[in-house]
Coordinates of C-alpha atoms and ligand atoms in Angstrom, one line a residue:
M1000 CA 183.0 50.0 167.2
S1001 CA 181.9 47.1 169.5
D1002 CA 178.3 46.4 170.5
L1003 CA 179.4 46.7 174.3
Y1004 CA 180.9 49.8 173.6
D1005 CA 178.2 51.9 172.0
R1006 CA 175.8 50.5 174.5
D1007 CA 178.0 51.6 177.2
R1008 CA 177.6 55.0 175.0
R1009 CA 174.0 55.1 175.1
A1010 CA 173.1 54.0 178.6
N1011 CA 176.1 54.9 180.8
A1012 CA 176.8 58.9 181.4
G1013 CA 179.7 60.4 179.9
L1014 CA 179.9 62.4 183.6
Q1015 CA 182.3 59.6 184.4
K1016 CA 183.7 58.8 181.3
L1017 CA 187.3 59.7 180.3
R1018 CA 187.9 57.5 177.4
F1019 CA 191.5 57.2 175.3
F1020 CA 190.3 54.7 173.2
P1021 CA 186.9 52.4 172.1
Q1022 CA 187.9 49.8 174.9
A1023 CA 185.0 47.3 175.9
V1024 CA 186.5 44.6 178.4
V1025 CA 184.5 41.6 180.0
G1026 CA 186.9 40.1 182.2
G1027 CA 190.6 39.8 183.2
K1028 CA 193.3 37.9 184.7
G1029 CA 196.6 38.5 186.3
S1030 CA 198.5 41.6 183.7
R1031 CA 195.6 40.8 180.9
L1032 CA 191.9 42.2 180.3
R1033 CA 189.4 40.3 178.2
T1034 CA 187.8 42.4 175.4
D1035 CA 184.4 41.4 174.1
D1036 CA 185.9 40.4 171.0
G1037 CA 187.7 37.8 172.5
R1038 CA 191.0 39.4 172.6
W1039 CA 193.5 39.7 175.2
L1040 CA 195.1 42.8 176.2
L1041 CA 198.3 43.9 178.1
D1042 CA 196.7 46.5 180.7
L1043 CA 199.8 49.0 181.8
S1044 CA 197.3 50.9 183.9
A1045 CA 195.4 48.5 185.8
S1046 CA 192.1 50.6 186.1
W1047 CA 194.9 53.8 186.6
G1048 CA 196.6 52.0 189.6
A1049 CA 194.0 50.3 191.6
V1050 CA 194.6 46.5 190.3
S1051 CA 197.5 46.2 192.5
L1052 CA 197.7 42.7 192.4
G1053 CA 196.4 42.1 188.8
H1054 CA 193.0 41.2 187.9
G1055 CA 191.4 38.3 189.7
H1056 CA 193.9 37.4 192.0
P1057 CA 193.4 34.4 194.0
A1058 CA 193.7 35.7 197.3
L1059 CA 191.3 38.8 196.6
V1060 CA 188.8 35.9 195.0
S1061 CA 188.6 33.8 198.5
A1062 CA 188.4 36.8 200.8
V1063 CA 185.5 38.7 199.3
T1064 CA 183.9 35.9 198.8
A1065 CA 184.2 34.4 202.3
A1066 CA 183.7 38.5 203.6
V1067 CA 180.3 38.6 201.7
A1068 CA 179.1 35.4 202.5
D1069 CA 179.2 35.5 206.5
P1070 CA 179.4 39.7 206.5
A1071 CA 179.9 41.5 209.7
G1072 CA 177.6 44.1 209.1
A1073 CA 177.9 46.4 206.4
S1074 CA 179.4 49.4 207.7
V1075 CA 181.7 50.5 210.8
L1076 CA 179.7 53.8 211.7
S1077 CA 177.9 52.0 214.5
S1078 CA 179.8 48.7 215.4
A1079 CA 183.5 47.5 215.8
T1080 CA 183.9 44.9 212.8
S1081 CA 186.6 42.4 212.5
P1082 CA 187.9 43.0 209.2
A1083 CA 187.7 46.8 209.6
T1084 CA 189.8 46.2 212.8
V1085 CA 192.0 44.2 211.8
L1086 CA 192.9 46.3 208.6
A1087 CA 193.4 49.3 210.7
E1088 CA 195.8 47.7 213.2
R1089 CA 197.8 45.9 209.9
L1090 CA 197.8 49.9 208.1
L1091 CA 199.0 51.5 211.7
A1092 CA 201.9 48.5 211.5
L1093 CA 203.0 49.5 208.5
W1094 CA 203.8 53.1 209.1
P1095 CA 205.8 52.8 212.3
G1096 CA 207.0 55.9 214.6
A1097 CA 206.6 56.8 217.9
A1098 CA 203.3 58.6 217.2
D1099 CA 200.0 57.5 218.3
R1100 CA 197.5 57.5 215.4
R1101 CA 194.1 56.4 214.1
V1102 CA 192.7 55.1 210.5
W1103 CA 189.8 56.3 208.5
L1104 CA 188.4 53.9 206.2
G1105 CA 186.8 55.1 203.0
H1106 CA 185.6 54.3 199.3
S1107 CA 188.0 56.2 197.0
G1108 CA 191.3 58.7 196.9
S1109 CA 188.7 61.3 196.7
D1110 CA 186.4 60.8 200.0
A1111 CA 189.4 60.4 201.6
M1112 CA 191.5 63.4 200.9
E1113 CA 188.5 65.4 201.7
A1114 CA 188.0 63.9 205.3
A1115 CA 191.8 64.6 205.4
V1116 CA 191.7 68.0 204.4
R1117 CA 188.4 68.6 206.8
A1118 CA 189.8 66.8 209.5
A1119 CA 193.5 69.1 209.4
R1120 CA 191.6 72.4 209.1
R1121 CA 189.2 71.2 212.3
A1122 CA 192.2 70.5 214.1
T1123 CA 194.2 73.5 213.6
G1124 CA 191.4 75.9 213.4
R1125 CA 192.9 77.4 210.3
Q1126 CA 191.2 77.7 206.7
G1127 CA 194.4 78.0 204.0
I1128 CA 195.5 74.9 202.6
I1129 CA 198.7 74.9 200.2
A1130 CA 198.6 72.4 196.8
F1131 CA 200.4 72.4 193.6
S1132 CA 199.4 73.4 190.3
G1133 CA 198.6 70.6 188.4
A1134 CA 197.5 68.1 191.1
Y1135 CA 194.5 66.3 190.9
H1136 CA 193.4 65.3 194.7
G1137 CA 190.0 64.0 193.7
C1138 CA 186.6 64.6 192.0
T1139 CA 184.0 65.5 195.1
T1140 CA 183.4 69.5 195.8
G1141 CA 185.8 69.8 198.4
T1142 CA 188.8 68.2 196.5
I1143 CA 188.2 69.8 193.5
A1144 CA 188.8 73.0 195.3
V1145 CA 192.1 72.1 196.7
S1146 CA 192.9 70.7 193.3
G1147 CA 195.1 72.5 190.7
H1148 CA 194.6 70.2 187.6
Q1149 CA 193.3 71.3 184.5
S1150 CA 190.7 68.9 183.9
L1151 CA 188.8 70.2 186.8
G1152 CA 186.5 73.0 186.8
G1153 CA 185.0 74.4 189.4
D1154 CA 185.4 76.6 192.6
R1155 CA 188.4 76.8 194.4
A1156 CA 188.9 76.9 198.0
A1157 CA 189.2 80.6 199.7
G1158 CA 192.8 80.9 200.9
L1159 CA 194.3 78.2 198.5
I1160 CA 198.1 78.7 198.0
Q1161 CA 199.0 77.0 194.7
I1162 CA 202.9 76.5 194.4
P1163 CA 204.5 75.2 191.2
F1164 CA 205.2 71.4 191.6
P1165 CA 209.4 71.2 190.3
D1166 CA 210.7 69.1 187.6
A1167 CA 213.7 67.1 188.4
S1168 CA 213.6 66.1 184.6
R1169 CA 213.7 69.8 183.6
D1170 CA 216.9 70.5 186.0
E1171 CA 214.2 72.6 188.0
D1172 CA 216.0 72.8 191.9
G1173 CA 212.5 74.9 193.7
A1174 CA 214.7 77.2 195.4
A1175 CA 212.4 80.2 194.7
I1176 CA 209.2 78.3 195.3
L1177 CA 210.2 77.5 198.9
A1178 CA 211.6 81.0 199.1
D1179 CA 208.5 82.9 198.0
L1180 CA 206.2 80.6 200.1
S1181 CA 208.1 81.5 202.7
R1182 CA 207.7 84.8 202.8
R1183 CA 204.0 84.5 202.0
L1184 CA 203.7 82.3 205.5
D1185 CA 205.7 85.0 207.2
A1186 CA 203.5 87.7 206.1
T1187 CA 199.9 85.5 206.9
P1188 CA 201.0 83.6 210.4
D1189 CA 198.6 80.6 211.5
S1190 CA 196.6 80.9 208.5
V1191 CA 197.0 77.5 206.9
A1192 CA 195.9 74.1 207.9
A1193 CA 198.1 72.0 205.8
C1194 CA 199.9 70.9 203.2
L1195 CA 199.1 68.5 200.3
I1196 CA 202.1 66.7 199.2
E1197 CA 202.0 63.9 196.3
P1198 CA 205.3 62.2 196.1
I1199 CA 205.4 62.0 192.7
Q1200 CA 202.9 64.2 190.8
A1201 CA 201.0 61.5 188.9
D1202 CA 197.8 62.9 186.9
G1203 CA 200.4 66.2 186.7
G1204 CA 202.7 64.0 184.4
M1205 CA 204.3 61.6 186.6
V1206 CA 206.7 64.5 187.9
V1207 CA 209.6 64.0 190.3
P1208 CA 210.4 66.6 192.1
P1209 CA 214.1 67.4 192.7
A1210 CA 215.8 65.3 195.4
G1211 CA 215.7 67.4 198.7
F1212 CA 212.6 69.6 197.7
L1213 CA 209.7 68.0 199.5
S1214 CA 212.1 67.2 202.8
A1215 CA 212.5 71.1 202.7
L1216 CA 209.0 71.8 201.8
A1217 CA 207.9 70.1 204.8
A1218 CA 210.5 71.7 206.8
L1219 CA 209.0 74.8 206.4
C1220 CA 205.5 73.7 207.2
R1221 CA 206.5 72.3 210.2
R1222 CA 208.1 75.6 211.2
H1223 CA 204.6 77.4 210.7
G1224 CA 202.3 74.2 212.5
I1225 CA 201.2 73.4 209.1
L1226 CA 200.0 69.6 209.1
V1227 CA 201.8 67.8 205.7
I1228 CA 199.4 65.4 204.4
A1229 CA 200.7 62.9 202.0
D1230 CA 198.6 62.2 198.9
E1231 CA 199.9 58.5 198.1
V1232 CA 196.3 57.5 196.4
K1233 CA 197.9 56.6 193.2
V1234 CA 202.2 56.1 194.0
G1235 CA 201.6 54.3 197.6
L1236 CA 201.9 51.0 198.8
C1237 CA 204.6 49.3 197.0
R1238 CA 204.3 50.6 194.0
T1239 CA 207.3 52.9 194.0
G1240 CA 209.6 50.1 195.2
A1241 CA 208.9 51.0 198.8
T1242 CA 206.0 50.5 201.3
H1243 CA 205.4 54.0 201.2
A1244 CA 206.6 56.3 198.7
H1245 CA 207.3 59.2 200.7
T1246 CA 209.9 57.8 201.9
A1247 CA 212.5 58.0 199.1
E1248 CA 212.1 61.8 199.0
G1249 CA 212.8 62.1 202.8
F1250 CA 210.2 63.1 204.6
T1251 CA 207.6 61.8 207.1
P1252 CA 203.9 63.4 206.6
D1253 CA 201.7 64.4 209.6
I1254 CA 198.9 62.4 207.6
L1255 CA 199.2 59.6 205.3
V1256 CA 196.3 59.3 202.2
L1257 CA 195.9 56.0 200.6
G1258 CA 193.3 54.5 198.2
K1259 CA 193.2 53.1 194.7
G1260 CA 195.7 50.0 194.9
L1261 CA 195.1 49.3 198.9
G1262 CA 191.5 47.7 197.8
G1263 CA 193.1 45.9 194.7
G1264 CA 190.0 47.0 192.6
L1265 CA 187.4 47.4 195.5
P1266 CA 186.7 50.4 196.4
L1267 CA 188.5 51.5 199.6
S1268 CA 191.0 54.1 201.0
A1269 CA 192.5 55.2 204.3
V1270 CA 193.5 58.0 206.4
I1271 CA 196.1 57.5 208.7
G1272 CA 197.1 60.1 211.2
P1273 CA 197.4 61.4 214.4
A1274 CA 195.0 60.3 217.3
A1275 CA 194.5 64.3 218.4
V1276 CA 193.5 64.8 214.3
M1277 CA 191.5 61.6 213.6
D1278 CA 189.4 61.6 217.2
G1279 CA 188.5 65.3 217.5
A1280 CA 185.0 64.7 216.7
T1281 CA 182.3 61.9 216.3
A1282 CA 180.3 61.8 213.2
F1283 CA 182.4 64.2 211.3
A1284 CA 183.3 62.5 207.9
M1285 CA 181.2 59.2 207.7
Q1286 CA 179.7 57.9 204.6
T1287 CA 177.3 54.3 205.6
L1288 CA 179.4 52.0 203.6
H1289 CA 182.3 53.0 204.9
G1290 CA 184.8 50.0 206.7
N1291 CA 182.4 47.7 205.3
P1292 CA 183.6 43.9 205.7
V1293 CA 183.8 43.3 201.7
C1294 CA 186.0 45.8 200.9
A1295 CA 188.3 45.8 204.3
A1296 CA 188.8 42.2 203.8
A1297 CA 190.0 42.9 200.1
G1298 CA 192.4 45.7 201.8
L1299 CA 193.8 42.9 203.9
A1300 CA 194.2 40.3 201.6
V1301 CA 196.4 42.9 199.2
L1302 CA 197.9 43.6 202.4
E1303 CA 199.3 40.3 203.2
V1304 CA 199.9 39.6 199.6
M1305 CA 202.4 42.3 199.3
A1306 CA 204.3 41.6 202.1
H1307 CA 204.3 37.7 201.3
D1308 CA 205.2 38.3 197.8
R1309 CA 207.6 41.3 198.7
L1310 CA 205.9 43.3 196.2
D1311 CA 208.2 46.2 196.9
R1312 CA 210.8 44.7 195.6
Q1313 CA 209.1 43.3 192.8
A1314 CA 208.0 47.0 191.6
A1315 CA 211.5 48.4 192.0
E1316 CA 212.9 45.5 189.9
R1317 CA 210.3 45.4 187.5
G1318 CA 210.2 48.9 187.5
D1319 CA 213.8 49.2 186.9
Q1320 CA 213.7 46.7 183.6
L1321 CA 210.6 48.6 182.4
K1322 CA 212.7 52.0 182.5
A1323 CA 215.4 50.9 180.9
A1324 CA 213.4 49.5 177.8
L1325 CA 211.8 52.9 177.5
S1326 CA 215.0 54.3 177.8
R1327 CA 216.3 52.9 174.5
L1328 CA 213.3 53.5 173.3
K1329 CA 213.7 57.0 174.0
T1330 CA 217.1 56.9 172.1
R1331 CA 215.4 56.0 169.0
H1332 CA 212.7 58.4 169.0
P1333 CA 213.3 62.1 169.7
I1334 CA 209.6 62.6 170.7
I1335 CA 210.2 60.9 173.5
T1336 CA 211.8 63.5 176.1
S1337 CA 211.7 61.9 179.2
V1338 CA 211.6 58.9 181.2
R1339 CA 210.9 59.4 184.9
G1340 CA 209.2 57.8 188.2
R1341 CA 210.2 55.1 190.3
G1342 CA 209.1 51.4 190.5
L1343 CA 206.2 50.8 188.6
A1344 CA 204.8 54.5 188.6
L1345 CA 206.3 55.5 185.5
G1346 CA 205.9 58.5 183.0
V1347 CA 207.2 58.7 179.3
E1348 CA 206.9 62.5 178.2
L1349 CA 206.1 63.2 174.4
A1350 CA 207.4 66.8 173.5
L1351 CA 208.5 68.4 170.6
G1352 CA 211.1 71.1 170.0
P1353 CA 214.0 72.3 172.2
D1354 CA 211.5 73.9 174.5
R1355 CA 209.9 70.6 174.8
R1356 CA 206.4 71.4 173.5
P1357 CA 203.8 69.2 175.0
A1358 CA 203.1 67.2 171.7
A1359 CA 199.5 66.3 173.1
A1360 CA 198.2 65.1 169.4
E1361 CA 200.9 62.7 168.5
T1362 CA 200.5 61.4 172.8
A1363 CA 196.7 60.8 171.7
R1364 CA 197.2 59.0 168.5
L1365 CA 200.1 57.1 170.1
V1366 CA 197.9 55.9 173.2
W1367 CA 195.0 55.0 170.4
R1368 CA 197.6 52.7 168.2
A1369 CA 199.0 50.5 171.1
H1370 CA 195.4 49.8 172.2
E1371 CA 194.8 48.5 168.7
L1372 CA 198.3 46.5 169.2
G1373 CA 197.1 45.1 172.3
L1374 CA 198.3 47.5 174.9
V1375 CA 196.4 49.4 177.6
V1376 CA 198.3 52.9 178.3
Y1377 CA 196.5 56.0 179.0
Y1378 CA 198.2 59.5 179.4
V1379 CA 198.2 62.0 181.7
G1380 CA 199.8 65.9 182.4
T1381 CA 199.0 69.4 182.3
G1382 CA 200.1 69.4 178.6
S1383 CA 198.1 65.7 178.1
N1384 CA 201.4 64.8 176.7
V1385 CA 202.7 62.0 179.4
L1386 CA 202.3 58.0 179.0
E1387 CA 201.3 56.8 182.6
L1388 CA 202.6 53.3 183.5
T1389 CA 200.8 52.1 187.0
P1390 CA 200.5 48.4 185.8
P1391 CA 199.5 45.5 188.4
L1392 CA 202.7 45.1 190.8
T1393 CA 202.8 41.6 190.1
L1394 CA 203.6 42.3 186.3
S1395 CA 206.1 39.5 185.1
G1396 CA 209.3 40.4 183.2
A1397 CA 208.3 38.5 180.4
E1398 CA 205.2 41.1 180.2
A1399 CA 207.1 44.0 180.8
E1400 CA 209.3 43.1 177.6
E1401 CA 206.3 42.3 175.9
A1402 CA 205.1 45.8 176.7
A1403 CA 207.8 47.8 175.7
A1404 CA 207.9 45.9 172.2
I1405 CA 204.5 46.7 171.7
L1406 CA 205.0 50.6 172.7
G1407 CA 208.5 50.3 170.3
Q1408 CA 205.8 49.3 167.5
A1409 CA 203.2 52.1 168.0
F1410 CA 206.4 54.9 168.2
N1411 CA 207.7 53.3 165.1
D1412 CA 203.7 54.0 163.7
L1413 CA 203.8 57.1 164.8
A1414 CA 207.0 58.0 163.3
A1415 CA 206.5 56.3 160.1
G1416 CA 203.1 58.3 159.9
R1417 CA 201.2 55.0 159.8
I1418 CA 198.7 56.4 162.5
P1419 CA 195.9 58.3 161.0
D1420 CA 195.4 61.9 161.6
D1421 CA 191.8 61.1 163.2
A1422 CA 192.6 58.3 165.0
A1423 CA 192.1 59.6 168.5
A1424 CA 189.1 61.9 166.6
G1425 CA 186.3 61.5 169.5
F1426 CA 188.5 60.5 172.5
A1427 CA 188.9 63.9 174.4
G1428 CA 191.0 62.4 177.3
W1429 CA 192.1 64.9 179.3
Ligands
PLP1396 C1 197.1 61.7 193.8 C2 195.8 61.1 193.9 N1 194.8 61.5 194.9 C3 193.7 61.4 194.7 C4 192.6 60.9 193.7 C5 191.5 60.7 193.8 O1 191.2 58.9 193.5 P1 189.2 58.7 193.2 O2 189.6 58.6 192.0 O3 189.9 57.0 194.1 O4 188.4 59.4 194.4 C6 193.7 60.7 192.7 C7 192.8 59.8 191.3 O5 193.3 59.4 190.4 C8 194.7 60.6 192.4 O6 195.8 60.5 191.6

């Protein structure tokens, strides 16, 4: 274990750690991270999808440097500022449509999802929320209360309706889920404020829903006056190969929530929704540094690079390439039971037997070995058995091949029994 990792263990709180192997980094460039012992790791996580442009992108460096040097204050609470206003205008332009919308800026997916849920409850005068089991919407008290991920303890909200997220890779069509929900809503009319939808359920296992399911769910919600909130914190903004992930699922949410990749690695999130909801009150959902010029400038730089370099197309092409390479691995390794996702939001499921029992222990050892071989990849899933690939959207073709080759080596080592049984002991993951 490196000196830095050991010092971190003694200084930084375990409460905020989700560790899979003894990673200790001191710098980064593009798709790579530099470790404290001088190795370069190929980063297939991009800090859980946040580092959308890769590490140290020049556009981000110069935008942030300029914003720190000549700051328009530090907050949007009591002053209009240029970076926050331009960013909001750009975000509105990125989501065309007739609706009169407003933008709320925050620091994280958690604060944005919490603000969206509170605003929806306020606007509708209803308390109920529909959310999916397996869904991770954040780690604040308010978002834990509407999440369904096994890693989150804490109380669930009164009036929470949790429904299963159907999995296209298991040929589930979700019809029974919709029928049950419809009966329930008919029985308790006017009680539900919002329905929280991830277009791909990321932390639940990069689960892709069957075609038409989410659009049917959105239509059902509309009939009951329920606001549809798309949580695109992880898979939004070009990652799936389109500007917004919901377009592939054929529905338009009332409220769109963005985070992670929007800041390119800086703390930034956004809620975009109808003016009637977003202007419904003042001083209602605010934190001192919301809309601060440094993070807003970072967001603007990210959006500019995304548009200029067509990172939507790049994510689609690179994703196809990576998915094809992973599908070839699947033919050689029966433990890989599903390769799924869209663009550069990909999942590789590891399971055993005809009933696809989650291979959690094998997954933990595999990511540990991949790290030893020079690759950063973590796992997600309600069974802790799905590799999550959310690399920088700037990943090159050569890097995609290199990543697949390292993963191939790790799977060979797993199959040949070359990874010690206790390799990942002490790294709990989730
Ligand atoms: C879909 C989704 N929503 C919300 C969040 C919370 O975002 P943050 O960790 O930035 O608070 C996450 C984090 O993983 C997420 O994946």
